[in-house]
Short mmCIF file of N, CA and C in Angstrom, two decimals:
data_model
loop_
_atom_site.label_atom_id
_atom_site.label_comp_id
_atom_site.label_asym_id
_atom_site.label_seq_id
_atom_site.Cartn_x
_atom_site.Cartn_y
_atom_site.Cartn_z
N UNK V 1 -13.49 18.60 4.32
CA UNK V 1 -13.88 17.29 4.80
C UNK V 1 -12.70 16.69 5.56
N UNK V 2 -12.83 16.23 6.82
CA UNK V 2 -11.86 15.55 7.81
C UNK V 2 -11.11 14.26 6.83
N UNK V 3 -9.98 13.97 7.04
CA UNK V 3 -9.23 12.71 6.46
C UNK V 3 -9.85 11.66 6.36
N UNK V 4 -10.29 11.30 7.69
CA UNK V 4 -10.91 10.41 8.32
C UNK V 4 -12.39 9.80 6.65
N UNK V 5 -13.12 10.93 7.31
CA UNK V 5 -14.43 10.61 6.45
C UNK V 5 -13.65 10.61 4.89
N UNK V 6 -12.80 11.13 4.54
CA UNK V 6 -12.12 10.70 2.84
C UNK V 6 -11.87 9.60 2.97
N UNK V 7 -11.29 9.35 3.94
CA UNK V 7 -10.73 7.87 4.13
C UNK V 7 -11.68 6.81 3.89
N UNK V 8 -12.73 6.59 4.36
CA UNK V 8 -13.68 5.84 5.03
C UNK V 8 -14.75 5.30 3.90
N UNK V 9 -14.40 6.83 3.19
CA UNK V 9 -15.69 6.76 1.80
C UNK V 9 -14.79 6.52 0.80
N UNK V 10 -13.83 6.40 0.86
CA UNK V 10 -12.99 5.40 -0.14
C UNK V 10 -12.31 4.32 -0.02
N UNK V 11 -12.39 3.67 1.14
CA UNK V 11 -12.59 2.48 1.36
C UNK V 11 -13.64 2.05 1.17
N UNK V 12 -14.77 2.85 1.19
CA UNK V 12 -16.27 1.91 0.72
C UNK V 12 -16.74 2.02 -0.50
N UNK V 13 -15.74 2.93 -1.10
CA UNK V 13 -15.80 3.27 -2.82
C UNK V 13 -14.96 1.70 -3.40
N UNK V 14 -13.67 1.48 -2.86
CA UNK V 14 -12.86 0.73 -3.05
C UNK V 14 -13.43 -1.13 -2.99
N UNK V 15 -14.00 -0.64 -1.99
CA UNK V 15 -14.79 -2.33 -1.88
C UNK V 15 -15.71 -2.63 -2.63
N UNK V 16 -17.01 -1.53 -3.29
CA UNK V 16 -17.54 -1.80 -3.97
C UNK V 16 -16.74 -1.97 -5.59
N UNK V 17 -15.87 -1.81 -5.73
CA UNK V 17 -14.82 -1.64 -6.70
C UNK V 17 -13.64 -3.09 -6.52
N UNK V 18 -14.02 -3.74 -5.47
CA UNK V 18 -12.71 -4.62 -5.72
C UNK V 18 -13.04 -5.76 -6.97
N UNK V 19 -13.69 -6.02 -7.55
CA UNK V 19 -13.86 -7.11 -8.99
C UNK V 19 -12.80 -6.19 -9.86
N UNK V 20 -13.28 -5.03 -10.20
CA UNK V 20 -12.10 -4.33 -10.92
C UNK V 20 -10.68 -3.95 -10.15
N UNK V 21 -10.51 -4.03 -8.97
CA UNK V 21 -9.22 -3.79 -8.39
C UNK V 21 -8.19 -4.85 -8.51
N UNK V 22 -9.60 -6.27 -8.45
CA UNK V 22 -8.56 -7.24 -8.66
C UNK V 22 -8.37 -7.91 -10.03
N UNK V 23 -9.30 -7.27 -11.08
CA UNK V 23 -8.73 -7.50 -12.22
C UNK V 23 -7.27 -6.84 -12.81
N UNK V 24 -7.17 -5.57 -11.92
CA UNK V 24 -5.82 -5.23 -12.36
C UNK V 24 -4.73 -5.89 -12.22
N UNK V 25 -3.11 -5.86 -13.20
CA UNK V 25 -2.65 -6.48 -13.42
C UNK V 25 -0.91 -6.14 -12.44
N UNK V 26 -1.76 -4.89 -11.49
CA UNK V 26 -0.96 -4.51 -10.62
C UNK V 26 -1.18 -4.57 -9.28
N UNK V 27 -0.53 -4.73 -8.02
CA UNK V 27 -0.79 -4.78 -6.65
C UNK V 27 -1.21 -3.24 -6.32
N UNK V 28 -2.36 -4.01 -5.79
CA UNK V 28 -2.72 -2.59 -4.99
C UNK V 28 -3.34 -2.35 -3.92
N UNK V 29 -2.15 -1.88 -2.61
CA UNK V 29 -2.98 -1.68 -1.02
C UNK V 29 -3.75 -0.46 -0.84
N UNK V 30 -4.51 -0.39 0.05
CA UNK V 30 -4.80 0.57 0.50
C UNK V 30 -5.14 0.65 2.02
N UNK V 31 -4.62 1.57 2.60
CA UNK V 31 -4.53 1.89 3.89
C UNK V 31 -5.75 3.00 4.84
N UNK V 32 -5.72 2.93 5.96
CA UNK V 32 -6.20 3.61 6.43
C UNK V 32 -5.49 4.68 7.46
N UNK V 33 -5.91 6.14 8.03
CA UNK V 33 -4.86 6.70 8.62
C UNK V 33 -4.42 5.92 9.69
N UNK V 34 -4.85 4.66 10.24
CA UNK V 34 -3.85 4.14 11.32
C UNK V 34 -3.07 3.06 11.03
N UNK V 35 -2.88 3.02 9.64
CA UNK V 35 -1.70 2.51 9.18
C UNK V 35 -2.43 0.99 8.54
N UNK V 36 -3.32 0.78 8.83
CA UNK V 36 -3.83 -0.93 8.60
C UNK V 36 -4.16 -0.70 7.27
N UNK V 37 -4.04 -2.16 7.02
CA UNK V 37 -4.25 -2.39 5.16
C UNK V 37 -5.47 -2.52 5.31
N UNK V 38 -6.49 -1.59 4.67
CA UNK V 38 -8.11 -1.67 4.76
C UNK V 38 -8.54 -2.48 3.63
N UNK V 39 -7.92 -2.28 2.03
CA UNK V 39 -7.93 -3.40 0.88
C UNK V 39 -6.84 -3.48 0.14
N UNK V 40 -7.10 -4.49 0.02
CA UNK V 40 -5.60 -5.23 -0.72
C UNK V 40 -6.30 -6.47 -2.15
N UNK V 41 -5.53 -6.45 -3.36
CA UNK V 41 -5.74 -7.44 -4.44
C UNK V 41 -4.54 -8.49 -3.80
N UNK V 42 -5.12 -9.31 -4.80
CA UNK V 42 -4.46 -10.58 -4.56
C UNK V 42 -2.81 -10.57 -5.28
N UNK V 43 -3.05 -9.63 -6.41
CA UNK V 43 -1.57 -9.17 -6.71
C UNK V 43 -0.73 -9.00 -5.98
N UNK V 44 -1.22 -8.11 -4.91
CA UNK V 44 -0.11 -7.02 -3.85
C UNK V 44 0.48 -8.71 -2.81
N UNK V 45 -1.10 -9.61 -2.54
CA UNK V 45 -0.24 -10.69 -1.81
C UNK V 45 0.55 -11.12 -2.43
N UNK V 46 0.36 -11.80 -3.89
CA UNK V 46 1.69 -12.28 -4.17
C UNK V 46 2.71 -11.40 -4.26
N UNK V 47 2.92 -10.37 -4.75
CA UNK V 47 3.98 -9.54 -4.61
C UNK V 47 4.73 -9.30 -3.20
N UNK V 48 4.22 -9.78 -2.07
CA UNK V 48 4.06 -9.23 -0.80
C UNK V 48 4.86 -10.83 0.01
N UNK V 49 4.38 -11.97 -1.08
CA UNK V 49 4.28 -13.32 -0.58
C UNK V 49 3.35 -13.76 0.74
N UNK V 50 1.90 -13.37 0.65
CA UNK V 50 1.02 -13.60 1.69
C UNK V 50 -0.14 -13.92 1.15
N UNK V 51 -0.93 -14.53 1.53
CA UNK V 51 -2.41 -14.26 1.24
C UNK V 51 -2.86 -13.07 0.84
N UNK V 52 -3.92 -12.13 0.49
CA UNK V 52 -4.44 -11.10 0.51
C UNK V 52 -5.10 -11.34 1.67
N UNK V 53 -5.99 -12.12 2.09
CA UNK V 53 -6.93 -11.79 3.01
C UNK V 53 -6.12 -11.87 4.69
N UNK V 54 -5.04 -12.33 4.28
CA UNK V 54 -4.03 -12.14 5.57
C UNK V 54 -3.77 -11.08 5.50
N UNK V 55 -3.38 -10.05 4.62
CA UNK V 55 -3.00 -8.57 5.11
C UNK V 55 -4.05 -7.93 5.16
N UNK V 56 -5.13 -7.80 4.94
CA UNK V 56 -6.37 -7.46 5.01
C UNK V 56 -6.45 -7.00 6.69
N UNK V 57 -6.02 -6.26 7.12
CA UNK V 57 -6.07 -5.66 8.55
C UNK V 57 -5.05 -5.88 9.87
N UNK V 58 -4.20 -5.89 8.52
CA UNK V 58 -2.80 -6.03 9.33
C UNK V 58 -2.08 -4.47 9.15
N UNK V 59 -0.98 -4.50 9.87
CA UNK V 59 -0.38 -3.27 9.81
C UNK V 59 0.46 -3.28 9.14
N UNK V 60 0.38 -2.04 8.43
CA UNK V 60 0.92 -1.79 7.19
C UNK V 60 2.51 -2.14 7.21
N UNK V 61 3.05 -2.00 8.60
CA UNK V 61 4.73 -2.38 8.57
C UNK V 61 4.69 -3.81 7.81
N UNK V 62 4.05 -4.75 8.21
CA UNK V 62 4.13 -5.97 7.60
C UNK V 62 5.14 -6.63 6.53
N UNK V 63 4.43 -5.23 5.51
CA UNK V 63 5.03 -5.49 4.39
C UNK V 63 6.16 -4.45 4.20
N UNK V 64 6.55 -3.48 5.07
CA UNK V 64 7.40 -2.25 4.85
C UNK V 64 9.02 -2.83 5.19
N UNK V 65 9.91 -2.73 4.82
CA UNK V 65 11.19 -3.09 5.09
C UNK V 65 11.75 -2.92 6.47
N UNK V 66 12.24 -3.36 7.39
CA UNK V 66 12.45 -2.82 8.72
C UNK V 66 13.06 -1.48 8.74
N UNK V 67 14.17 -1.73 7.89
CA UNK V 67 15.05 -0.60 7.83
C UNK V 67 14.03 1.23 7.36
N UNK V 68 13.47 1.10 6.42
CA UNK V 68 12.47 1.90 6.37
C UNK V 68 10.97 2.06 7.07
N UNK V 69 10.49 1.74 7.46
CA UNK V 69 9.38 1.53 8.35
C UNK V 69 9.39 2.76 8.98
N UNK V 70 10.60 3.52 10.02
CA UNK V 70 9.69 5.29 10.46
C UNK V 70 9.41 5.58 9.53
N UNK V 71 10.08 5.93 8.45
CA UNK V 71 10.13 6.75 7.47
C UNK V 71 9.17 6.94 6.81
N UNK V 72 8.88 5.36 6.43
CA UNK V 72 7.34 5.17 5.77
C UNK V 72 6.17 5.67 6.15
N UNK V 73 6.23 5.19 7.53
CA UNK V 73 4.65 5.63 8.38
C UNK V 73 5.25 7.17 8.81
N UNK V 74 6.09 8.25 8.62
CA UNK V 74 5.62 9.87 8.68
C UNK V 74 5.46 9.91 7.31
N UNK V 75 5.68 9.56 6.14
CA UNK V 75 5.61 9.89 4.68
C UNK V 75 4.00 9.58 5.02
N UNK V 76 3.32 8.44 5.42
CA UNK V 76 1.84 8.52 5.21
C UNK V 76 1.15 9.24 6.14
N UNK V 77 1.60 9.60 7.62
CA UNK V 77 0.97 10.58 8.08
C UNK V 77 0.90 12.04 6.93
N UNK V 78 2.33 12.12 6.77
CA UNK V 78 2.60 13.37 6.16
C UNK V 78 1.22 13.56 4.41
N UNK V 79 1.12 12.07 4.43
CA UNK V 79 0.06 11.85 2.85
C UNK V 79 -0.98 12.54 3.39
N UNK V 80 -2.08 11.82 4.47
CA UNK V 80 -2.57 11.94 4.97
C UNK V 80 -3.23 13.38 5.41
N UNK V 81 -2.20 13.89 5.84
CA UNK V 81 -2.60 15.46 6.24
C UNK V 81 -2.34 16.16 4.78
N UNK V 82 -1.59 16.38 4.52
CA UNK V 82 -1.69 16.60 3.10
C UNK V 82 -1.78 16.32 1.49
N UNK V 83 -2.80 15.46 1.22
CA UNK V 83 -2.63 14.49 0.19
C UNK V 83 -1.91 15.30 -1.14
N UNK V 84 -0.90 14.77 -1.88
CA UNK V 84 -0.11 15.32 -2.95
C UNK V 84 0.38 13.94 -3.71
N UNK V 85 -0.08 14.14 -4.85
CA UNK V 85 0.35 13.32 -5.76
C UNK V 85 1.95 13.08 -6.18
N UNK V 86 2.58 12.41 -6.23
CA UNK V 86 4.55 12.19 -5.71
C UNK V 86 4.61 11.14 -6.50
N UNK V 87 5.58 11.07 -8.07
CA UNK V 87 5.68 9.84 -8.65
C UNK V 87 6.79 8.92 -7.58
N UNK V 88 6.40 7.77 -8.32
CA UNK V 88 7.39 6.58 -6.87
C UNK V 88 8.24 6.33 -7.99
N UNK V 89 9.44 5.37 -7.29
CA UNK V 89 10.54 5.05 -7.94
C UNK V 89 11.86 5.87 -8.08
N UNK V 90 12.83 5.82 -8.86
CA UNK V 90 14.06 6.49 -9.11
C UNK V 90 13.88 7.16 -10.22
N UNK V 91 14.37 8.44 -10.34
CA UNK V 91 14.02 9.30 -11.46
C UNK V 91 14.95 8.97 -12.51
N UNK V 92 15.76 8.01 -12.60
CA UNK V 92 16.38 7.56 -13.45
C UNK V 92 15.65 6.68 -14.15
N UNK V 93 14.61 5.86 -13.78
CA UNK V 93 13.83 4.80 -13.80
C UNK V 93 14.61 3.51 -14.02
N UNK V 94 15.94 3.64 -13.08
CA UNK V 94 16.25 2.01 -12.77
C UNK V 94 15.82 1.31 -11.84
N UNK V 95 15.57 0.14 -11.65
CA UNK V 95 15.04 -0.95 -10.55
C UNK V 95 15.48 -0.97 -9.36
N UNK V 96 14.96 -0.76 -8.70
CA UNK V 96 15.66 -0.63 -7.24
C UNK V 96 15.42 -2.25 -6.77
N UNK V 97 16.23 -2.60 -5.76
CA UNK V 97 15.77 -4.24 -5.31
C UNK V 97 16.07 -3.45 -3.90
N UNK V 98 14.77 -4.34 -3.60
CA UNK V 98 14.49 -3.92 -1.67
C UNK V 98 14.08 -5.43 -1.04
N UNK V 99 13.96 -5.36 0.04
CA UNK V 99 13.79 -7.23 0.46
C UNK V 99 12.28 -6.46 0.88
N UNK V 100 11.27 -7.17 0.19
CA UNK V 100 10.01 -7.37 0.72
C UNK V 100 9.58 -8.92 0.95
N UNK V 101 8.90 -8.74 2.17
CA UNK V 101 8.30 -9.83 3.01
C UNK V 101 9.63 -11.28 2.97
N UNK V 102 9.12 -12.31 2.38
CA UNK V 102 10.54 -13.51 2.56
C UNK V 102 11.46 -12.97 1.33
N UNK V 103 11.47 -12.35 0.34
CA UNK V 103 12.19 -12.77 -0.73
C UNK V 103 12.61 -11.08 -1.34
N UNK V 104 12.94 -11.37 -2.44
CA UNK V 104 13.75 -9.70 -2.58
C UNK V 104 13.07 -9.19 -3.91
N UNK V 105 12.78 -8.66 -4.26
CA UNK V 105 11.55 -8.22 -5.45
C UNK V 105 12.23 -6.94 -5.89
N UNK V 106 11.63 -7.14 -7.37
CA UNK V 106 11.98 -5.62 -7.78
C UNK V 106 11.12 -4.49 -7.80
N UNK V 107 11.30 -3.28 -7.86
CA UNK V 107 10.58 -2.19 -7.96
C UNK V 107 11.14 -1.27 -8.87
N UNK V 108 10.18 -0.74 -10.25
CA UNK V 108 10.77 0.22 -11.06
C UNK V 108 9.57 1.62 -10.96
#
């Protein structure tokens, strides 16, 4: 099955699913292969410091750090063509602090 159509049918899996997406107690985007935030909880805005429905079809740099931003968008091409499950974070599991959107947030 092309990316594309995975893509497409899980964004429409995802929407029928957002009451439970946004009951979670975690941010969570989701993208499409041209980089736009297709759904987003209201978590990820505050975490993000935006509306949700403002990133809601914005490009995904938005929220990506300048300094990282190529990097990011070939890591999701690279998802993309090959989807592989990759834990996030530091394998130490200390907090990294990165500046997202106005303010500086943590990530573990």
């Amino acid at each position: 099955m092309p990316p594309q159509k995975n893509t497409n049918e899980l964004i429409t899996t995802s929407e029928n699913l957002l009451p439970f997406i946004e009951s979670l107690p975690d941010a969570v985007v989701i993208v499409n292969t041209n980089h736009e935030i297709a759904l987003v909880n209201s978590q990820a805005g505050q975490m993000f410091g935006y509306p949700a429905n403002t990133l809601k079809g914005s490009d995904l740099t938005m929220i990506i750090p300048e300094l990282h931003r190529d990097t990011h968008r070939q890591n999701v091409d690279t998802y993309f063509q090959k989807p592989v499950h990759r834990p996030w974070g530091r394998k130490n599991a200390s907090p990294e602090c990165v500046r997202m959107a106005p303010r500086y947030r943590s990530i573990s």
